[in-house]
PDB file of C-alpha atoms in Angstrom:
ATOM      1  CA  UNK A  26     -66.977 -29.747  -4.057  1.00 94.00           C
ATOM      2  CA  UNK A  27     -63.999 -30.969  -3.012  1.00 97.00           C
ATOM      3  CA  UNK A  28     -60.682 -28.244  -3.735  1.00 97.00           C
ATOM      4  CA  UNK A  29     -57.170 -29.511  -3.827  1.00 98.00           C
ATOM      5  CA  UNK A  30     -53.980 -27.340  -4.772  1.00 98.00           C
ATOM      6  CA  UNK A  31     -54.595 -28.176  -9.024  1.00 98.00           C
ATOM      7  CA  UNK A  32     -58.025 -29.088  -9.520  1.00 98.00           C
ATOM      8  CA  UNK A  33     -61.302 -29.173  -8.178  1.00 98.00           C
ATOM      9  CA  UNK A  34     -63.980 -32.665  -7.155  1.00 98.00           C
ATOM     10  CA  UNK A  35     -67.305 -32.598  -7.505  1.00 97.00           C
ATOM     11  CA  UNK A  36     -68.796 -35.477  -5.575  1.00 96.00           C
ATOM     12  CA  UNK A  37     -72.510 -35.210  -4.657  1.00 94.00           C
ATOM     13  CA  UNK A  38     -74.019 -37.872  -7.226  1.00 92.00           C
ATOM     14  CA  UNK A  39     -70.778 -40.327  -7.436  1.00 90.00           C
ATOM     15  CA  UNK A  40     -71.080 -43.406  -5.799  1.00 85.00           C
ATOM     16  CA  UNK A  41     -68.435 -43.116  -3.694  1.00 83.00           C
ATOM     17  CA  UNK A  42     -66.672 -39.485  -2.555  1.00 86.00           C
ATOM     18  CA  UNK A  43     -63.375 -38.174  -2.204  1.00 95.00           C
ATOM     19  CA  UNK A  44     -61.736 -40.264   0.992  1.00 95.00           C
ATOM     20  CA  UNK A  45     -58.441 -40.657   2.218  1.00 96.00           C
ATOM     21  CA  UNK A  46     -58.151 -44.177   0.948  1.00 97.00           C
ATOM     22  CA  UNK A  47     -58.473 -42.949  -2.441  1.00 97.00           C
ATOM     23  CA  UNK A  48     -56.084 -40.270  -2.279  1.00 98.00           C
ATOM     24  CA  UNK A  49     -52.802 -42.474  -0.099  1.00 98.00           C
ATOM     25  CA  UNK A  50     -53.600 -44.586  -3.534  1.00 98.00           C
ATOM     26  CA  UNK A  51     -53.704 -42.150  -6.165  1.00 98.00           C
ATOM     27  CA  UNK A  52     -50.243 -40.170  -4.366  1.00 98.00           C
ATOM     28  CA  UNK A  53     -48.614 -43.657  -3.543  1.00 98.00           C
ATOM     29  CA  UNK A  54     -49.025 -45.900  -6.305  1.00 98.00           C
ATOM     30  CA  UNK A  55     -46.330 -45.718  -9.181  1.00 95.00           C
ATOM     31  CA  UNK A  56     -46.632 -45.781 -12.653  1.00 90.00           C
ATOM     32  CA  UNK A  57     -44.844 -48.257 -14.980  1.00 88.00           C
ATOM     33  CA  UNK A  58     -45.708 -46.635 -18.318  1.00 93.00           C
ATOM     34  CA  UNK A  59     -48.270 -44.667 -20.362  1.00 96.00           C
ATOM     35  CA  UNK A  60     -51.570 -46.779 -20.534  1.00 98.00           C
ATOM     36  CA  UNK A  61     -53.671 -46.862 -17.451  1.00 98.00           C
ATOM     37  CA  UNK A  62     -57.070 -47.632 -15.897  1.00 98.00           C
ATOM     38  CA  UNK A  63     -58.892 -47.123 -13.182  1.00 98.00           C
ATOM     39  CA  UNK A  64     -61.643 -49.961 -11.950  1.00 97.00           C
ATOM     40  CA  UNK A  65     -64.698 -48.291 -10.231  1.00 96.00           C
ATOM     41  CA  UNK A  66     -63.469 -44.697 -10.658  1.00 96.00           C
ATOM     42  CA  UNK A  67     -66.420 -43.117  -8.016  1.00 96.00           C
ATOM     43  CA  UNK A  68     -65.620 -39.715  -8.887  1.00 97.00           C
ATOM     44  CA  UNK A  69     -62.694 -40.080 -10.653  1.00 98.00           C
ATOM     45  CA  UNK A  70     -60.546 -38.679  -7.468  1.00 98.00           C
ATOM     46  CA  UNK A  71     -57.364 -41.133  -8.369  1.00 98.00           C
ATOM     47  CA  UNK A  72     -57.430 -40.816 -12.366  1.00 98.00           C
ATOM     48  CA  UNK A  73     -57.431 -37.225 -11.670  1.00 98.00           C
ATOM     49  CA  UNK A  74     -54.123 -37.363  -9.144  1.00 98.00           C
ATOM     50  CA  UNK A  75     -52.729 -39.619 -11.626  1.00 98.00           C
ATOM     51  CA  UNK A  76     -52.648 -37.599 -14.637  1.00 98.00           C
ATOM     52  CA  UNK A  77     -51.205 -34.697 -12.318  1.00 98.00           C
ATOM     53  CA  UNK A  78     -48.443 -36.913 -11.231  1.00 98.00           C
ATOM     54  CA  UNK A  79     -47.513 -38.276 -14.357  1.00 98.00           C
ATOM     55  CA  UNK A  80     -47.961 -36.088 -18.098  1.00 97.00           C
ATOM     56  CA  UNK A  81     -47.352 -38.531 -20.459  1.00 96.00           C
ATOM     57  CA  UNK A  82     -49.917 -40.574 -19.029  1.00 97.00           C
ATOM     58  CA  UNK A  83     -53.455 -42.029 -20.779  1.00 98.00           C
ATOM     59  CA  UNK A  84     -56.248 -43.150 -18.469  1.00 98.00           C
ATOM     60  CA  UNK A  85     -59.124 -44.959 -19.030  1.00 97.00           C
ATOM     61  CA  UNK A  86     -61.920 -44.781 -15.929  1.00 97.00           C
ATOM     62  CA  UNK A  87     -64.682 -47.026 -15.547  1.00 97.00           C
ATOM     63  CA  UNK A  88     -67.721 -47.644 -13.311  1.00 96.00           C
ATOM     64  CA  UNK A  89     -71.055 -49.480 -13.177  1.00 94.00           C
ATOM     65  CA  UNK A  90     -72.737 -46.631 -11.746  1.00 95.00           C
ATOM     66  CA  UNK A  91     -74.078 -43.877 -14.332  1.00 96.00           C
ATOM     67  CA  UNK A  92     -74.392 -41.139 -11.575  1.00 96.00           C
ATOM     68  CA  UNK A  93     -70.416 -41.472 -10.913  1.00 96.00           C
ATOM     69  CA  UNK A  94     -69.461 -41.780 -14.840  1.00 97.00           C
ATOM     70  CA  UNK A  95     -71.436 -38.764 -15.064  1.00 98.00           C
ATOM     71  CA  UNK A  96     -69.954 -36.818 -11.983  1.00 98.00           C
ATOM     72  CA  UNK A  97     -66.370 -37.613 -13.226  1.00 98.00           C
ATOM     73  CA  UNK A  98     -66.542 -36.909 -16.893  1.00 98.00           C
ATOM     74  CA  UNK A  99     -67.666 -33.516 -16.103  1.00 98.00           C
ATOM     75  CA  UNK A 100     -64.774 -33.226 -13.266  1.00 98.00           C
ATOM     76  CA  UNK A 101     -62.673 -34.688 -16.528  1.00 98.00           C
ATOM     77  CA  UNK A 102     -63.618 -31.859 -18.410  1.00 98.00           C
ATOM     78  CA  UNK A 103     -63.278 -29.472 -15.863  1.00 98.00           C
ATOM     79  CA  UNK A 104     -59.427 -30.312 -15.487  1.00 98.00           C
ATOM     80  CA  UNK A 105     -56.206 -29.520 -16.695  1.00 98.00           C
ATOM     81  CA  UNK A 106     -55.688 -32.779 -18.187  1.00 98.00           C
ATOM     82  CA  UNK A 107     -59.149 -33.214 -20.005  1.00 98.00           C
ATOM     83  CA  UNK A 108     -57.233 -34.484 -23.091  1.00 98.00           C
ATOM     84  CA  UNK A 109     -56.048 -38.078 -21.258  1.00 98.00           C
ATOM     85  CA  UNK A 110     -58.411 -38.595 -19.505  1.00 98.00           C
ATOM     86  CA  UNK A 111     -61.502 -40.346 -20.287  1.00 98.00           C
ATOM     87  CA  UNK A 112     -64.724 -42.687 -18.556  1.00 98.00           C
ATOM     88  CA  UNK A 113     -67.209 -45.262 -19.640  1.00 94.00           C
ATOM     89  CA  UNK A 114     -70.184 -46.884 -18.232  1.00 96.00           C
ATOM     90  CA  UNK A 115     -69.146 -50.034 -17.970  1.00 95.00           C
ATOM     91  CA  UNK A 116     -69.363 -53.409 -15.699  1.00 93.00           C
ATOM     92  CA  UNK A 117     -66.305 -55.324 -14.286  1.00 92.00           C
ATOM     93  CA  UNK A 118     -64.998 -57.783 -15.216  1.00 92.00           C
ATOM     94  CA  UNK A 119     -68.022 -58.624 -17.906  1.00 90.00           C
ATOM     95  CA  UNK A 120     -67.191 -55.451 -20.362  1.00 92.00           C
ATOM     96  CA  UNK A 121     -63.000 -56.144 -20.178  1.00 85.00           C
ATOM     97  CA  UNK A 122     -63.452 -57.977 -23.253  1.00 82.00           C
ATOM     98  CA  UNK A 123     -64.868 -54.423 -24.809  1.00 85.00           C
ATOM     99  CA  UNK A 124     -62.093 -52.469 -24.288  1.00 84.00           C
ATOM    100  CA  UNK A 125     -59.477 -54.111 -26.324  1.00 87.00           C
ATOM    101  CA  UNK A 126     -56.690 -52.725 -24.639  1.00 93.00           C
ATOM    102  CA  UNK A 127     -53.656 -53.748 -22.293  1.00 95.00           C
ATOM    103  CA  UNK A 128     -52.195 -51.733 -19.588  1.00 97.00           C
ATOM    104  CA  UNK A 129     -49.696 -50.752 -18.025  1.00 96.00           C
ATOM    105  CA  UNK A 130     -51.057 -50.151 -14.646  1.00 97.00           C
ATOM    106  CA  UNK A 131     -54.625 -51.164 -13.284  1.00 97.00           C
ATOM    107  CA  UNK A 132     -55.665 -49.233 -10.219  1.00 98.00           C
ATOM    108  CA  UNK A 133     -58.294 -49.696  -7.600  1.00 97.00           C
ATOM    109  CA  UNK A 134     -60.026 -48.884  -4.165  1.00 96.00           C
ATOM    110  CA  UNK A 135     -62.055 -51.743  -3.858  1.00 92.00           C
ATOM    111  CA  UNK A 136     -64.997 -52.428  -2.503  1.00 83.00           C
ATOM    112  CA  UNK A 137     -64.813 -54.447   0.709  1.00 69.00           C
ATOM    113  CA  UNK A 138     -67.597 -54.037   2.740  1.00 48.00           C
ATOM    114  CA  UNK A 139     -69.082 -57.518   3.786  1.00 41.00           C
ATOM    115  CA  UNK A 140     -72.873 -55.618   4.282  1.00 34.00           C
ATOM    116  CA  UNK A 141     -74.725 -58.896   3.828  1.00 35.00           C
ATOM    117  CA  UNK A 142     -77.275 -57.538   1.961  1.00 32.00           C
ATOM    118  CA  UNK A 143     -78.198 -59.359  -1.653  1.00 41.00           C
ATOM    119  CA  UNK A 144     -79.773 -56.421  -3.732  1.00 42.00           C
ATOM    120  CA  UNK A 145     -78.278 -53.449  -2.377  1.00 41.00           C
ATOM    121  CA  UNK A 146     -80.437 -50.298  -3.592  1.00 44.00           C
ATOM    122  CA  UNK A 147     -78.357 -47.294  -3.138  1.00 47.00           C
ATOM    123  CA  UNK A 148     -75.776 -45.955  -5.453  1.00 47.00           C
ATOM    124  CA  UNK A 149     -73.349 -46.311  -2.652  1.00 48.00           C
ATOM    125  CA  UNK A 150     -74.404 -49.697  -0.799  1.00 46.00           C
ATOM    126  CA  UNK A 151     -73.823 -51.076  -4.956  1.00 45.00           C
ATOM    127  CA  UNK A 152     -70.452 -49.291  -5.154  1.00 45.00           C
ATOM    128  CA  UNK A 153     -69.366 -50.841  -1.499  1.00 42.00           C
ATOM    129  CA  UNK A 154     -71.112 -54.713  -2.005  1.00 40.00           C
ATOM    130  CA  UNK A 155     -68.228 -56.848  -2.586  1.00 41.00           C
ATOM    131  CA  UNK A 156     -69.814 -58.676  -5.733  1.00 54.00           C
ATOM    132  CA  UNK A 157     -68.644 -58.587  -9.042  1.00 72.00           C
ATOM    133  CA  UNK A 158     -65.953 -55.571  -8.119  1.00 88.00           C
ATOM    134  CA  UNK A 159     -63.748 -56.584  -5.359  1.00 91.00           C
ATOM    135  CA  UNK A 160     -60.298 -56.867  -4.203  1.00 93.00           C
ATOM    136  CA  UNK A 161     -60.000 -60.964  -5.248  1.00 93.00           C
ATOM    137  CA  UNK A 162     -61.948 -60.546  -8.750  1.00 94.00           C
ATOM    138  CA  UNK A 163     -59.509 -57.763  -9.552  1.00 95.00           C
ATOM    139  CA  UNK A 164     -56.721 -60.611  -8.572  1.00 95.00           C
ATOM    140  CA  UNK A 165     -58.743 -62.737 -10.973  1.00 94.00           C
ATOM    141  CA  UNK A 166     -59.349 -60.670 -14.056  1.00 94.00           C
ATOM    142  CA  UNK A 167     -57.000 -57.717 -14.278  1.00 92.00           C
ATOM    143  CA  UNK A 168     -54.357 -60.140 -15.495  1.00 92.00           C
ATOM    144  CA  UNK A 169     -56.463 -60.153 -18.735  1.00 92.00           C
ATOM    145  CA  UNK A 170     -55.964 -56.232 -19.009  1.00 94.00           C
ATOM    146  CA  UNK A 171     -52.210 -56.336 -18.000  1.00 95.00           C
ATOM    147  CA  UNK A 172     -49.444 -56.011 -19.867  1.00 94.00           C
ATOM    148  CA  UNK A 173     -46.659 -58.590 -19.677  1.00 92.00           C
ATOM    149  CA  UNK A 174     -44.853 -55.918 -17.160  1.00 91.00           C
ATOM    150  CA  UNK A 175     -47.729 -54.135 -16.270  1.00 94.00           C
ATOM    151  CA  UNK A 176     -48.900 -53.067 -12.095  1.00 96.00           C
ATOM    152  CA  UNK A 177     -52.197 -53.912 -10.479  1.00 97.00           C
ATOM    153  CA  UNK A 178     -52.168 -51.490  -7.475  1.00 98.00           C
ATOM    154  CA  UNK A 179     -54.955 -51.490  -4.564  1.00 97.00           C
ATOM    155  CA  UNK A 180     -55.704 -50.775  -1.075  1.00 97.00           C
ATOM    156  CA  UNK A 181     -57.957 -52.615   1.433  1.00 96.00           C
ATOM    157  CA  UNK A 182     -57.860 -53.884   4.951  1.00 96.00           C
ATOM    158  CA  UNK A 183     -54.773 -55.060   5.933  1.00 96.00           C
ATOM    159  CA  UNK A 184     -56.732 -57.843   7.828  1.00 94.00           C
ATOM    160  CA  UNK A 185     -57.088 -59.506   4.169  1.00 94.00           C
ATOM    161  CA  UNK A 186     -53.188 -59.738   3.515  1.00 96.00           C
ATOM    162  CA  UNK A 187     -52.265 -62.671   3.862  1.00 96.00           C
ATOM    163  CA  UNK A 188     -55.727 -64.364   1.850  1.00 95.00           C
ATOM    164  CA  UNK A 189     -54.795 -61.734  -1.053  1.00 95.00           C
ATOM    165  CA  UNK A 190     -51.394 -62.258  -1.689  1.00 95.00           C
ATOM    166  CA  UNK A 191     -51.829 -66.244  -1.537  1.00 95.00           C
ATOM    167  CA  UNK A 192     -54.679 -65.556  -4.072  1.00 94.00           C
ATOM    168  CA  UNK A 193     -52.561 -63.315  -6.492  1.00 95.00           C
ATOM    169  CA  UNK A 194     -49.661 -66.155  -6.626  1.00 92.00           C
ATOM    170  CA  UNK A 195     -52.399 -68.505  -7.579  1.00 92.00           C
ATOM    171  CA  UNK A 196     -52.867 -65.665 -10.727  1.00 92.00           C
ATOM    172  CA  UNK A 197     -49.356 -65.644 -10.997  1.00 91.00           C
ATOM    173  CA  UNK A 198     -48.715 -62.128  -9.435  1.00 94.00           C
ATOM    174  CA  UNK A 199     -46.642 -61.041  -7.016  1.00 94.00           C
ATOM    175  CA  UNK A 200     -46.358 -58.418  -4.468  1.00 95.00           C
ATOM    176  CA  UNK A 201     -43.573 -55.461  -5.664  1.00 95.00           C
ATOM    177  CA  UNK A 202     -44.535 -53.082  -2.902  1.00 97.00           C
ATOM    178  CA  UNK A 203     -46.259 -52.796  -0.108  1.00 98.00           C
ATOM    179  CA  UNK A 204     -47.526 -50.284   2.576  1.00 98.00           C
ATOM    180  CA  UNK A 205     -49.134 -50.469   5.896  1.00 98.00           C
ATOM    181  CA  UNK A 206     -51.204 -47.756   6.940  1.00 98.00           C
ATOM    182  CA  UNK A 207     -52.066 -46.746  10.940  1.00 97.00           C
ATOM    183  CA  UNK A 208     -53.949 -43.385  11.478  1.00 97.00           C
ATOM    184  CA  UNK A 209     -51.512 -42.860  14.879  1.00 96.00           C
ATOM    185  CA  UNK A 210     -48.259 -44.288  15.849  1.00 93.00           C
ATOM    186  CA  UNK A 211     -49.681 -46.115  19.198  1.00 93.00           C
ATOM    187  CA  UNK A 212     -52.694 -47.639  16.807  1.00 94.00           C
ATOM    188  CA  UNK A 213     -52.248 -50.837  14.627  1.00 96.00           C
ATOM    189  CA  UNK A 214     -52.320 -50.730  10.764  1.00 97.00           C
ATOM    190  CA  UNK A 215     -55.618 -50.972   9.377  1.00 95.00           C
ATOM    191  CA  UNK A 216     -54.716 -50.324   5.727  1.00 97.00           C
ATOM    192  CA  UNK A 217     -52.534 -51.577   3.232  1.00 98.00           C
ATOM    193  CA  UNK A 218     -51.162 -50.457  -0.312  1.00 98.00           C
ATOM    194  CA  UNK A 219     -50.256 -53.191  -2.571  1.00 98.00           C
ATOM    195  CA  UNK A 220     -48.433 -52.929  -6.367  1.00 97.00           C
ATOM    196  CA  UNK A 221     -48.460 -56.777  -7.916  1.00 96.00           C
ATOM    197  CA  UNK A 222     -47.014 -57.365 -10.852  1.00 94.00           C
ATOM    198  CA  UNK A 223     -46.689 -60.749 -13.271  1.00 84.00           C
ATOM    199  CA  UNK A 224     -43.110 -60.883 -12.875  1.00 76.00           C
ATOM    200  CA  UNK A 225     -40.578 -59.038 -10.384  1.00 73.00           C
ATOM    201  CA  UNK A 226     -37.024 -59.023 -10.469  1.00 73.00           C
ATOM    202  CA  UNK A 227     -36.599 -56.697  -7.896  1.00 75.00           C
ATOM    203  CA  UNK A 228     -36.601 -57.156  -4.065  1.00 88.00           C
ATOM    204  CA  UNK A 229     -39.702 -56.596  -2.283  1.00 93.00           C
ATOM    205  CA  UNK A 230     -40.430 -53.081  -0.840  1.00 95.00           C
ATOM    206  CA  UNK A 231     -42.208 -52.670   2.057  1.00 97.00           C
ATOM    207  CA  UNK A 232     -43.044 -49.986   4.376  1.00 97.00           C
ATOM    208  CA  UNK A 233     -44.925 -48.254   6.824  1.00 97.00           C
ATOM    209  CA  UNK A 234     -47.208 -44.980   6.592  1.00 98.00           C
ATOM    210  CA  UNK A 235     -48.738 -43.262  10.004  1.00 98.00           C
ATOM    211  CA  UNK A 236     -50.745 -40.850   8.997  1.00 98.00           C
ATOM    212  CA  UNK A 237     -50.874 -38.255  12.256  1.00 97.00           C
ATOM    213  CA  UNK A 238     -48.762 -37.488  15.335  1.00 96.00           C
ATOM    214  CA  UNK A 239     -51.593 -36.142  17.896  1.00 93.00           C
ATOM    215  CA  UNK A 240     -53.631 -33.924  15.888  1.00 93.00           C
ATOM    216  CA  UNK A 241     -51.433 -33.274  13.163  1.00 96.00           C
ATOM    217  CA  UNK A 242     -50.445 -34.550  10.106  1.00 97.00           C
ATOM    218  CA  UNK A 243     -47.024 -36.639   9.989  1.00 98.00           C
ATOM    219  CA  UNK A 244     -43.995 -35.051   7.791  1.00 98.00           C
ATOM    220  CA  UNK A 245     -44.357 -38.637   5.954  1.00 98.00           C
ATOM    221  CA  UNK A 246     -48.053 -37.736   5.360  1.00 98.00           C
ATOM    222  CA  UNK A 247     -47.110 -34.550   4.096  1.00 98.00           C
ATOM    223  CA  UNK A 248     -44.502 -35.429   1.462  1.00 98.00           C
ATOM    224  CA  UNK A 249     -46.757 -38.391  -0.174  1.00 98.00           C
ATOM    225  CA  UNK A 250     -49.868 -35.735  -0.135  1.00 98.00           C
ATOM    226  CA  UNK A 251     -48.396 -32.395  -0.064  1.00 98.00           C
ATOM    227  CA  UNK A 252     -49.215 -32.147  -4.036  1.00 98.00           C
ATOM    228  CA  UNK A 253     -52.753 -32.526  -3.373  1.00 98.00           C
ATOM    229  CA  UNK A 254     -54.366 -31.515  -0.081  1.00 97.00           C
ATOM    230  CA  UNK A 255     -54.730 -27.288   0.036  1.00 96.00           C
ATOM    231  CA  UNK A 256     -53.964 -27.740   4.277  1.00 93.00           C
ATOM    232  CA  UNK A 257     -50.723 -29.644   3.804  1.00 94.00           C
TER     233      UNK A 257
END
């Protein structure tokens, strides 16, 4: 079990756990309006942080693995926000068609480990394959899903930055806001948080997130996550 300062994570049968990538998205990423969804939910960490940060939210969670839409419809149910929040079994991008609904913001942590292996057999080697659920097949299919001013938002390596945003201009997205993550100061950015939207009229927003100083946690840290973590 996982405890932050408003609710509580259980995480032993999801697919993937509670990690900091997860939780920089759910505290960074912005919302745009009222309909949302989350793409391989896990254990429903960033629907849950979303429908903290913003109450007149709806969101929609979905996953391929059972175990995980198990695990978070119970941590669902176990919130303070039970009522708009809800999951499905269901495979991306095959089952978009299914839910017959546009949003307003489509959020992901991707998979993006390259593990090389072609049937992978745990719950967490299928939730980390980059196959059918990855950073460029969100790119490719969560236009579908998005309304006409709606936000795809999701973090991966920042090693894949340049390959993703020439991809999402191909889609006819573009990049709204963007942060670079480093664990320390003297380390470089491994990370990166991305909003794209169809069309932006604003300027692009970028910055940069460092995470500690030494052994502690950065004031910058702090403010995005001090809603969440107990120790901040």
């Amino acid at each position: 079990m996982f405890r932050f300062k408003h609710f509580d994570v259980s995480h032993s049968q999801s697919s993937m756990k509670v990690g900091v990538d997860a939780v920089l998205l759910g505290a960074w990423t912005r919302n745009y309006g009222r309909d949302i969804i989350d793409i391989g939910t896990g254990c429903g960490v960033i629907s849950l942080m979303l429908a903290q940060r913003f109450p007149e939210a709806f969101i929609d969670a979905i996953d391929i693995d059972l175990p995980s839409v198990e695990e978070s419809g119970v941590n669902f149910a176990n919130s303070p926000w039970k009522d708009r929040l809800k999951v499905w079994l269901a495979e991306f991008p095959k089952d978009l068609k299914t839910l017959n609904k546009q949003y307003d913001l489509v959020v992901s942590n991707p998979p993006f480990f390259h593990s090389g292996i072609e049937n992978p057999s745990t719950s967490r080697e299928r939730a980390r394959h980059q196959d059918k659920l990855s950073v460029f097949s969100l790119l490719e299919y969560a236009p579908e899903i998005l309304k006409e001013t709606g936000t795809l938002a999701m973090i991966f390596p920042l090693e894949f930055i340049e390959k993703v945003k020439e991809s999402a201009i191909y889609k006819g997205l573009r990049p709204k806001r963007i942060c670079r993550i480093k664990n320390r100061e003297d380390k470089a950015a491994k990370r990166v948080m991305i909003e794209f939207q169809k069309s932006v009229n604003s300027e692009l927003k970028e910055e940069d997130l460092t995470l500690f100083n030494g052994i502690y946690p950065t004031e910058a840290y702090k403010n995005l996550c001090g809603d969440f973590y107990l120790k901040f």
